[in-house]
PDB file of C-alpha atoms in Angstrom:
ATOM      1  CA  MET A   1      77.278  16.020  16.151  1.00  0.00           C
ATOM      2  CA  LYS A   2      78.817  12.922  17.030  1.00  0.00           C
ATOM      3  CA  PHE A   3      81.307  12.996  20.460  1.00  0.00           C
ATOM      4  CA  ASN A   4      84.638  11.303  20.023  1.00  0.00           C
ATOM      5  CA  VAL A   5      85.140   9.718  23.270  1.00  0.00           C
ATOM      6  CA  LEU A   6      88.449   8.799  23.034  1.00  0.00           C
ATOM      7  CA  PRO A   7      89.826  11.678  23.815  1.00  0.00           C
ATOM      8  CA  PHE A   8      88.122  11.588  26.802  1.00  0.00           C
ATOM      9  CA  ALA A   9      89.000   7.857  28.131  1.00  0.00           C
ATOM     10  CA  PHE A  10      93.012   9.130  27.741  1.00  0.00           C
ATOM     11  CA  TRP A  11      92.222  11.779  30.204  1.00  0.00           C
ATOM     12  CA  LEU A  12      90.151   9.049  32.340  1.00  0.00           C
ATOM     13  CA  LEU A  13      92.836   6.771  31.917  1.00  0.00           C
ATOM     14  CA  GLY A  14      96.127   9.498  32.205  1.00  0.00           C
ATOM     15  CA  VAL A  15      93.828  10.435  35.701  1.00  0.00           C
ATOM     16  CA  ALA A  16      94.512   6.745  37.034  1.00  0.00           C
ATOM     17  CA  LEU A  17      98.471   6.542  36.270  1.00  0.00           C
ATOM     18  CA  VAL A  18      98.838   9.736  38.552  1.00  0.00           C
ATOM     19  CA  VAL A  19      97.032   8.617  41.358  1.00  0.00           C
ATOM     20  CA  THR A  20      99.390   4.679  41.100  1.00  0.00           C
ATOM     21  CA  GLY A  21     101.919   6.258  43.414  1.00  0.00           C
ATOM     22  CA  PRO A  22     102.921   6.662  46.541  1.00  0.00           C
ATOM     23  CA  LEU A  23      99.620   8.245  47.837  1.00  0.00           C
ATOM     24  CA  ALA A  24      97.532   5.945  45.909  1.00  0.00           C
ATOM     25  CA  HIS A  25      99.325   2.582  47.603  1.00  0.00           C
ATOM     26  CA  ALA A  26      98.849   5.243  51.482  1.00  0.00           C
ATOM     27  CA  GLN A  27      95.582   4.976  50.247  1.00  0.00           C
ATOM     28  CA  LYS A  28      94.938   1.555  49.235  1.00  0.00           C
ATOM     29  CA  GLU A  29      96.374  -0.108  52.872  1.00  0.00           C
ATOM     30  CA  LYS A  30      93.475   0.049  55.144  1.00  0.00           C
ATOM     31  CA  GLU A  31      93.154  -0.211  58.383  1.00  0.00           C
ATOM     32  CA  LYS A  32      92.592  -3.666  60.201  1.00  0.00           C
ATOM     33  CA  ARG A  33      91.091  -3.838  63.562  1.00  0.00           C
ATOM     34  CA  ASP A  34      89.240  -6.430  66.262  1.00  0.00           C
ATOM     35  CA  PHE A  35      92.357  -8.827  66.128  1.00  0.00           C
ATOM     36  CA  LYS A  36      92.647 -11.327  68.267  1.00  0.00           C
ATOM     37  CA  VAL A  37      94.706 -14.402  68.038  1.00  0.00           C
ATOM     38  CA  VAL A  38      92.770 -18.035  67.933  1.00  0.00           C
ATOM     39  CA  SER A  39      95.509 -20.011  68.715  1.00  0.00           C
ATOM     40  CA  GLU A  40      98.768 -20.166  69.487  1.00  0.00           C
ATOM     41  CA  VAL A  41     101.641 -23.513  70.069  1.00  0.00           C
ATOM     42  CA  LYS A  42     105.878 -23.195  70.012  1.00  0.00           C
ATOM     43  CA  ASP A  43     106.985 -26.605  68.008  1.00  0.00           C
ATOM     44  CA  ARG A  44     110.206 -27.969  69.204  1.00  0.00           C
ATOM     45  CA  HIS A  45     111.946 -25.787  67.351  1.00  0.00           C
ATOM     46  CA  GLY A  46     110.896 -23.027  68.857  1.00  0.00           C
ATOM     47  CA  ASN A  47     108.958 -21.867  66.125  1.00  0.00           C
ATOM     48  CA  THR A  48     105.687 -19.792  67.247  1.00  0.00           C
ATOM     49  CA  ILE A  49     102.585 -21.428  65.174  1.00  0.00           C
ATOM     50  CA  ARG A  50      99.868 -18.435  65.555  1.00  0.00           C
ATOM     51  CA  LYS A  51      97.028 -19.144  64.586  1.00  0.00           C
ATOM     52  CA  VAL A  52      95.118 -14.690  64.047  1.00  0.00           C
ATOM     53  CA  GLN A  53      91.967 -13.152  62.678  1.00  0.00           C
ATOM     54  CA  TYR A  54      91.054  -9.408  61.992  1.00  0.00           C
ATOM     55  CA  TYR A  55      88.355  -7.179  59.798  1.00  0.00           C
ATOM     56  CA  GLU A  56      89.206  -5.626  56.669  1.00  0.00           C
ATOM     57  CA  GLY A  57      86.211  -3.711  55.679  1.00  0.00           C
ATOM     58  CA  ASN A  58      83.429  -6.374  56.346  1.00  0.00           C
ATOM     59  CA  VAL A  59      85.773  -9.579  55.399  1.00  0.00           C
ATOM     60  CA  LYS A  60      86.917 -11.405  58.324  1.00  0.00           C
ATOM     61  CA  ILE A  61      90.297 -13.266  57.854  1.00  0.00           C
ATOM     62  CA  THR A  62      92.142 -15.809  59.870  1.00  0.00           C
ATOM     63  CA  GLN A  63      95.921 -16.258  58.724  1.00  0.00           C
ATOM     64  CA  GLU A  64      97.958 -19.193  59.914  1.00  0.00           C
ATOM     65  CA  ILE A  65     102.003 -17.843  61.065  1.00  0.00           C
ATOM     66  CA  ILE A  66     104.930 -19.591  61.273  1.00  0.00           C
ATOM     67  CA  MET A  67     107.192 -16.817  63.617  1.00  0.00           C
ATOM     68  CA  PRO A  68     110.784 -17.748  64.400  1.00  0.00           C
ATOM     69  CA  PRO A  69     111.842 -16.255  67.691  1.00  0.00           C
ATOM     70  CA  PHE A  70     113.862 -13.310  67.288  1.00  0.00           C
ATOM     71  CA  PRO A  71     117.587 -13.326  66.955  1.00  0.00           C
ATOM     72  CA  GLY A  72     119.784 -11.417  68.271  1.00  0.00           C
ATOM     73  CA  ILE A  73     120.082  -7.542  68.956  1.00  0.00           C
ATOM     74  CA  LYS A  74     117.928  -6.310  71.474  1.00  0.00           C
ATOM     75  CA  GLU A  75     119.651  -3.178  72.682  1.00  0.00           C
ATOM     76  CA  ARG A  76     120.580  -0.425  70.736  1.00  0.00           C
ATOM     77  CA  PRO A  77     123.188   0.942  71.253  1.00  0.00           C
ATOM     78  CA  LYS A  78     123.328   5.059  71.109  1.00  0.00           C
ATOM     79  CA  VAL A  79     124.783   5.958  67.593  1.00  0.00           C
ATOM     80  CA  ASP A  80     124.697   8.930  65.088  1.00  0.00           C
ATOM     81  CA  PRO A  81     124.178   8.765  61.991  1.00  0.00           C
ATOM     82  CA  ASP A  82     126.163  11.401  60.960  1.00  0.00           C
ATOM     83  CA  THR A  83     129.052   9.474  61.881  1.00  0.00           C
ATOM     84  CA  LEU A  84     128.934   6.820  59.588  1.00  0.00           C
ATOM     85  CA  ASN A  85     129.956   6.678  55.674  1.00  0.00           C
ATOM     86  CA  ARG A  86     126.856   6.320  54.132  1.00  0.00           C
ATOM     87  CA  ASP A  87     128.113   3.642  51.100  1.00  0.00           C
ATOM     88  CA  SER A  88     128.596   1.506  54.465  1.00  0.00           C
ATOM     89  CA  VAL A  89     125.305   1.168  55.099  1.00  0.00           C
ATOM     90  CA  LEU A  90     122.760  -1.517  53.641  1.00  0.00           C
ATOM     91  CA  VAL A  91     119.030  -2.476  54.823  1.00  0.00           C
ATOM     92  CA  LEU A  92     118.957  -6.297  55.521  1.00  0.00           C
ATOM     93  CA  VAL A  93     115.496  -7.471  55.179  1.00  0.00           C
ATOM     94  CA  GLU A  94     114.349 -10.699  56.093  1.00  0.00           C
ATOM     95  CA  LYS A  95     111.176 -11.873  56.140  1.00  0.00           C
ATOM     96  CA  SER A  96     111.463 -15.850  56.249  1.00  0.00           C
ATOM     97  CA  ASN A  97     112.958 -14.252  59.798  1.00  0.00           C
ATOM     98  CA  TYR A  98     109.792 -11.754  59.897  1.00  0.00           C
ATOM     99  CA  LEU A  99     113.515  -8.818  60.628  1.00  0.00           C
ATOM    100  CA  VAL A 100     114.539  -5.889  59.088  1.00  0.00           C
ATOM    101  CA  ALA A 101     118.047  -5.091  59.975  1.00  0.00           C
ATOM    102  CA  ILE A 102     120.958  -1.797  59.461  1.00  0.00           C
ATOM    103  CA  VAL A 103     124.222  -3.598  58.706  1.00  0.00           C
ATOM    104  CA  TYR A 104     126.729  -1.497  58.572  1.00  0.00           C
ATOM    105  CA  LYS A 105     130.706  -2.241  57.637  1.00  0.00           C
ATOM    106  CA  ARG A 106     129.110  -5.900  57.889  1.00  0.00           C
ATOM    107  CA  LYS A 107     128.085  -5.187  61.292  1.00  0.00           C
ATOM    108  CA  ARG A 108     124.075  -5.750  62.825  1.00  0.00           C
ATOM    109  CA  ILE A 109     123.404  -1.974  64.372  1.00  0.00           C
ATOM    110  CA  ARG A 110     119.821  -2.150  64.740  1.00  0.00           C
ATOM    111  CA  GLN A 111     117.520  -4.954  63.992  1.00  0.00           C
ATOM    112  CA  TYR A 112     113.587  -4.681  64.228  1.00  0.00           C
ATOM    113  CA  ARG A 113     110.556  -6.817  63.771  1.00  0.00           C
ATOM    114  CA  ALA A 114     108.748  -6.668  60.673  1.00  0.00           C
ATOM    115  CA  VAL A 115     105.925  -7.839  58.472  1.00  0.00           C
ATOM    116  CA  PHE A 116     105.419  -8.208  54.777  1.00  0.00           C
ATOM    117  CA  GLY A 117     102.098  -9.149  52.535  1.00  0.00           C
ATOM    118  CA  PRO A 118      99.786 -12.320  53.479  1.00  0.00           C
ATOM    119  CA  THR A 119     102.111 -14.546  52.008  1.00  0.00           C
ATOM    120  CA  PRO A 120     105.058 -13.616  52.671  1.00  0.00           C
ATOM    121  CA  LEU A 121     107.278 -15.866  51.480  1.00  0.00           C
ATOM    122  CA  VAL A 122     106.028 -15.564  47.906  1.00  0.00           C
ATOM    123  CA  ASP A 123     108.585 -12.814  45.325  1.00  0.00           C
ATOM    124  CA  LYS A 124     105.892 -10.384  43.815  1.00  0.00           C
ATOM    125  CA  MET A 125     105.488 -11.784  40.630  1.00  0.00           C
ATOM    126  CA  MET A 126     102.981  -9.339  39.216  1.00  0.00           C
ATOM    127  CA  ALA A 127     101.070  -5.941  40.413  1.00  0.00           C
ATOM    128  CA  GLY A 128      98.315  -6.998  42.848  1.00  0.00           C
ATOM    129  CA  ASP A 129      99.735 -10.484  44.164  1.00  0.00           C
ATOM    130  CA  ARG A 130     100.848  -8.716  47.435  1.00  0.00           C
ATOM    131  CA  ASN A 131     103.860  -9.701  48.478  1.00  0.00           C
ATOM    132  CA  THR A 132     106.992  -8.339  49.186  1.00  0.00           C
ATOM    133  CA  PRO A 133     109.870  -8.190  45.638  1.00  0.00           C
ATOM    134  CA  GLU A 134     112.741  -9.763  46.442  1.00  0.00           C
ATOM    135  CA  GLY A 135     116.523  -9.667  45.481  1.00  0.00           C
ATOM    136  CA  TRP A 136     118.401  -5.668  45.364  1.00  0.00           C
ATOM    137  CA  PHE A 137     116.762  -2.327  45.968  1.00  0.00           C
ATOM    138  CA  LYS A 138     118.024   1.524  47.063  1.00  0.00           C
ATOM    139  CA  ILE A 139     116.241   3.902  48.360  1.00  0.00           C
ATOM    140  CA  VAL A 140     114.794   6.340  46.785  1.00  0.00           C
ATOM    141  CA  SER A 141     112.996   8.829  48.522  1.00  0.00           C
ATOM    142  CA  LYS A 142     111.557   8.837  52.494  1.00  0.00           C
ATOM    143  CA  LYS A 143     109.030  11.205  53.823  1.00  0.00           C
ATOM    144  CA  GLU A 144     107.062  11.881  57.342  1.00  0.00           C
ATOM    145  CA  HIS A 145     103.890   9.483  56.686  1.00  0.00           C
ATOM    146  CA  SER A 146     100.226  10.816  58.469  1.00  0.00           C
ATOM    147  CA  ASN A 147      99.244   7.102  58.952  1.00  0.00           C
ATOM    148  CA  TRP A 148     102.290   5.088  58.930  1.00  0.00           C
ATOM    149  CA  GLN A 149     104.834   7.907  60.492  1.00  0.00           C
ATOM    150  CA  LYS A 150     107.733   7.414  57.689  1.00  0.00           C
ATOM    151  CA  PHE A 151     107.617   5.732  54.154  1.00  0.00           C
ATOM    152  CA  ILE A 152     110.581   5.014  52.590  1.00  0.00           C
ATOM    153  CA  LEU A 153     109.826   4.278  49.168  1.00  0.00           C
ATOM    154  CA  ILE A 154     113.061   1.655  47.385  1.00  0.00           C
ATOM    155  CA  ASP A 155     112.841   1.544  43.295  1.00  0.00           C
ATOM    156  CA  TYR A 156     110.879  -1.267  42.180  1.00  0.00           C
ATOM    157  CA  PRO A 157     110.725  -2.384  39.918  1.00  0.00           C
ATOM    158  CA  ASN A 158     114.506  -2.014  39.088  1.00  0.00           C
ATOM    159  CA  GLU A 159     116.714  -3.653  36.162  1.00  0.00           C
ATOM    160  CA  GLU A 160     116.299  -6.810  37.733  1.00  0.00           C
ATOM    161  CA  SER A 161     112.151  -6.844  38.728  1.00  0.00           C
ATOM    162  CA  TYR A 162     111.838  -6.322  34.812  1.00  0.00           C
ATOM    163  CA  ALA A 163     114.472  -9.005  33.998  1.00  0.00           C
ATOM    164  CA  LYS A 164     112.251 -12.002  36.512  1.00  0.00           C
ATOM    165  CA  PHE A 165     109.200  -9.855  35.530  1.00  0.00           C
ATOM    166  CA  ASN A 166     109.924 -10.973  31.635  1.00  0.00           C
ATOM    167  CA  LYS A 167     110.554 -14.826  31.991  1.00  0.00           C
ATOM    168  CA  ARG A 168     108.134 -15.473  34.267  1.00  0.00           C
ATOM    169  CA  LYS A 169     105.711 -14.250  31.473  1.00  0.00           C
ATOM    170  CA  GLN A 170     107.348 -16.318  28.594  1.00  0.00           C
ATOM    171  CA  ASP A 171     107.320 -19.075  31.409  1.00  0.00           C
ATOM    172  CA  GLY A 172     103.827 -18.756  31.727  1.00  0.00           C
ATOM    173  CA  LEU A 173     103.994 -18.435  34.973  1.00  0.00           C
ATOM    174  CA  ILE A 174     101.936 -15.098  35.653  1.00  0.00           C
ATOM    175  CA  PRO A 175      99.610 -13.719  32.103  1.00  0.00           C
ATOM    176  CA  SER A 176     100.690 -12.171  29.554  1.00  0.00           C
ATOM    177  CA  GLY A 177      98.850  -8.591  30.362  1.00  0.00           C
ATOM    178  CA  ALA A 178      99.950  -9.018  33.520  1.00  0.00           C
ATOM    179  CA  SER A 179     101.830  -5.703  34.959  1.00  0.00           C
ATOM    180  CA  ILE A 180     104.632  -5.516  36.857  1.00  0.00           C
ATOM    181  CA  GLY A 181     103.429  -2.850  39.498  1.00  0.00           C
ATOM    182  CA  ASN A 182     105.002  -0.339  41.685  1.00  0.00           C
ATOM    183  CA  SER A 183     105.499   1.553  44.902  1.00  0.00           C
ATOM    184  CA  VAL A 184     106.474  -0.232  47.130  1.00  0.00           C
ATOM    185  CA  GLY A 185     108.164   0.579  50.230  1.00  0.00           C
ATOM    186  CA  ILE A 186     108.948   0.001  54.019  1.00  0.00           C
ATOM    187  CA  HIS A 187     106.349   2.286  56.786  1.00  0.00           C
ATOM    188  CA  GLY A 188     105.387   2.324  59.738  1.00  0.00           C
ATOM    189  CA  THR A 189     102.088   0.766  61.137  1.00  0.00           C
ATOM    190  CA  PHE A 190      98.529   2.082  61.960  1.00  0.00           C
ATOM    191  CA  THR A 191      98.477   2.929  66.034  1.00  0.00           C
ATOM    192  CA  SER A 192      96.106   0.964  67.044  1.00  0.00           C
ATOM    193  CA  GLY A 193      98.160  -2.134  65.004  1.00  0.00           C
ATOM    194  CA  VAL A 194     101.101  -2.364  66.487  1.00  0.00           C
ATOM    195  CA  LYS A 195     100.737  -6.138  67.505  1.00  0.00           C
ATOM    196  CA  MET A 196      99.547  -7.187  64.120  1.00  0.00           C
ATOM    197  CA  VAL A 197     104.445  -6.224  63.582  1.00  0.00           C
ATOM    198  CA  ASP A 198     103.921  -8.332  66.904  1.00  0.00           C
ATOM    199  CA  TRP A 199     101.741 -11.425  65.538  1.00  0.00           C
ATOM    200  CA  GLY A 200     103.719 -11.506  62.580  1.00  0.00           C
ATOM    201  CA  MET A 201     100.675 -10.421  60.745  1.00  0.00           C
ATOM    202  CA  GLY A 202     100.679 -10.369  56.745  1.00  0.00           C
ATOM    203  CA  TRP A 203      98.821  -7.399  56.479  1.00  0.00           C
ATOM    204  CA  THR A 204     100.456  -4.641  53.831  1.00  0.00           C
ATOM    205  CA  ASP A 205     100.116  -5.247  50.017  1.00  0.00           C
ATOM    206  CA  GLY A 206     103.847  -6.041  49.751  1.00  0.00           C
ATOM    207  CA  CYS A 207     105.122  -2.647  51.972  1.00  0.00           C
ATOM    208  CA  VAL A 208     106.831  -3.766  55.244  1.00  0.00           C
ATOM    209  CA  ALA A 209     106.334  -2.923  57.817  1.00  0.00           C
ATOM    210  CA  MET A 210     107.293  -2.095  61.492  1.00  0.00           C
ATOM    211  CA  LYS A 211     106.589  -1.033  64.696  1.00  0.00           C
ATOM    212  CA  PRO A 212     106.161   3.586  64.699  1.00  0.00           C
ATOM    213  CA  GLU A 213     108.969   3.536  66.988  1.00  0.00           C
ATOM    214  CA  ASP A 214     111.170   1.254  65.116  1.00  0.00           C
ATOM    215  CA  ILE A 215     109.954   2.655  61.760  1.00  0.00           C
ATOM    216  CA  ASN A 216     111.227   5.878  63.597  1.00  0.00           C
ATOM    217  CA  ASP A 217     114.366   4.548  64.571  1.00  0.00           C
ATOM    218  CA  PHE A 218     115.060   3.095  60.947  1.00  0.00           C
ATOM    219  CA  TYR A 219     114.162   6.736  58.996  1.00  0.00           C
ATOM    220  CA  ARG A 220     117.772   7.908  60.884  1.00  0.00           C
ATOM    221  CA  PHE A 221     119.667   5.612  59.621  1.00  0.00           C
ATOM    222  CA  VAL A 222     118.753   5.530  55.893  1.00  0.00           C
ATOM    223  CA  TRP A 223     119.207   7.815  53.107  1.00  0.00           C
ATOM    224  CA  PRO A 224     117.815   8.075  49.269  1.00  0.00           C
ATOM    225  CA  GLY A 225     120.769   5.644  47.257  1.00  0.00           C
ATOM    226  CA  THR A 226     120.812   3.321  50.646  1.00  0.00           C
ATOM    227  CA  ARG A 227     121.099  -0.454  49.482  1.00  0.00           C
ATOM    228  CA  VAL A 228     117.828  -2.966  50.598  1.00  0.00           C
ATOM    229  CA  PHE A 229     118.549  -6.700  50.371  1.00  0.00           C
ATOM    230  CA  VAL A 230     115.446  -8.352  50.270  1.00  0.00           C
ATOM    231  CA  ARG A 231     115.784 -12.517  51.056  1.00  0.00           C
ATOM    232  CA  ARG A 232     113.095 -15.283  51.919  1.00  0.00           C
TER     233      ARG A 232
END
């Protein structure tokens, strides 16, 4: 008797697709260890040029980071999020400045240090490139997370994302069989990894990562539907 493997193969594919959401993403970004600063100097513009090393599994990774001074807002005035008009809240992500800001009625009321993937100034092109997507998004959901304190999911890929993705395929910038990716969000970091944020280490798979105390504060100011603008 012949056994038809196609139904079983499709079942396996279905299982694989089921675990490509935020849970799978959460399991993939593994904790880094033994991170250290190899060298650090400031240039004439006040930028910190820092070479860092860490281990991911058994692989030693070295990064050189150019990190600008942290601009503005160091104090956090008391603000009751429940008194805010939610439609007037905007999350601004500035990758070149390594920061996330809460903007309310065109005024920054919060600002946090943040890190991204290994090449933060590159727009996301396709699944697996570990880049943070640029453009306009909205928050889809927010929830507690066992490793990263909080996870705020954005609606990547959206219509704008697909338009850029398809154009890049047409232009031959990415393989014809590439997929667009998903499960991009804003989250905290491992409790042992606060220095990764301070040092600007790009360790995520395309998400935006902040310190535990910062993501807990940020979480209070955002809701499903909150607009997010990510720029270089």
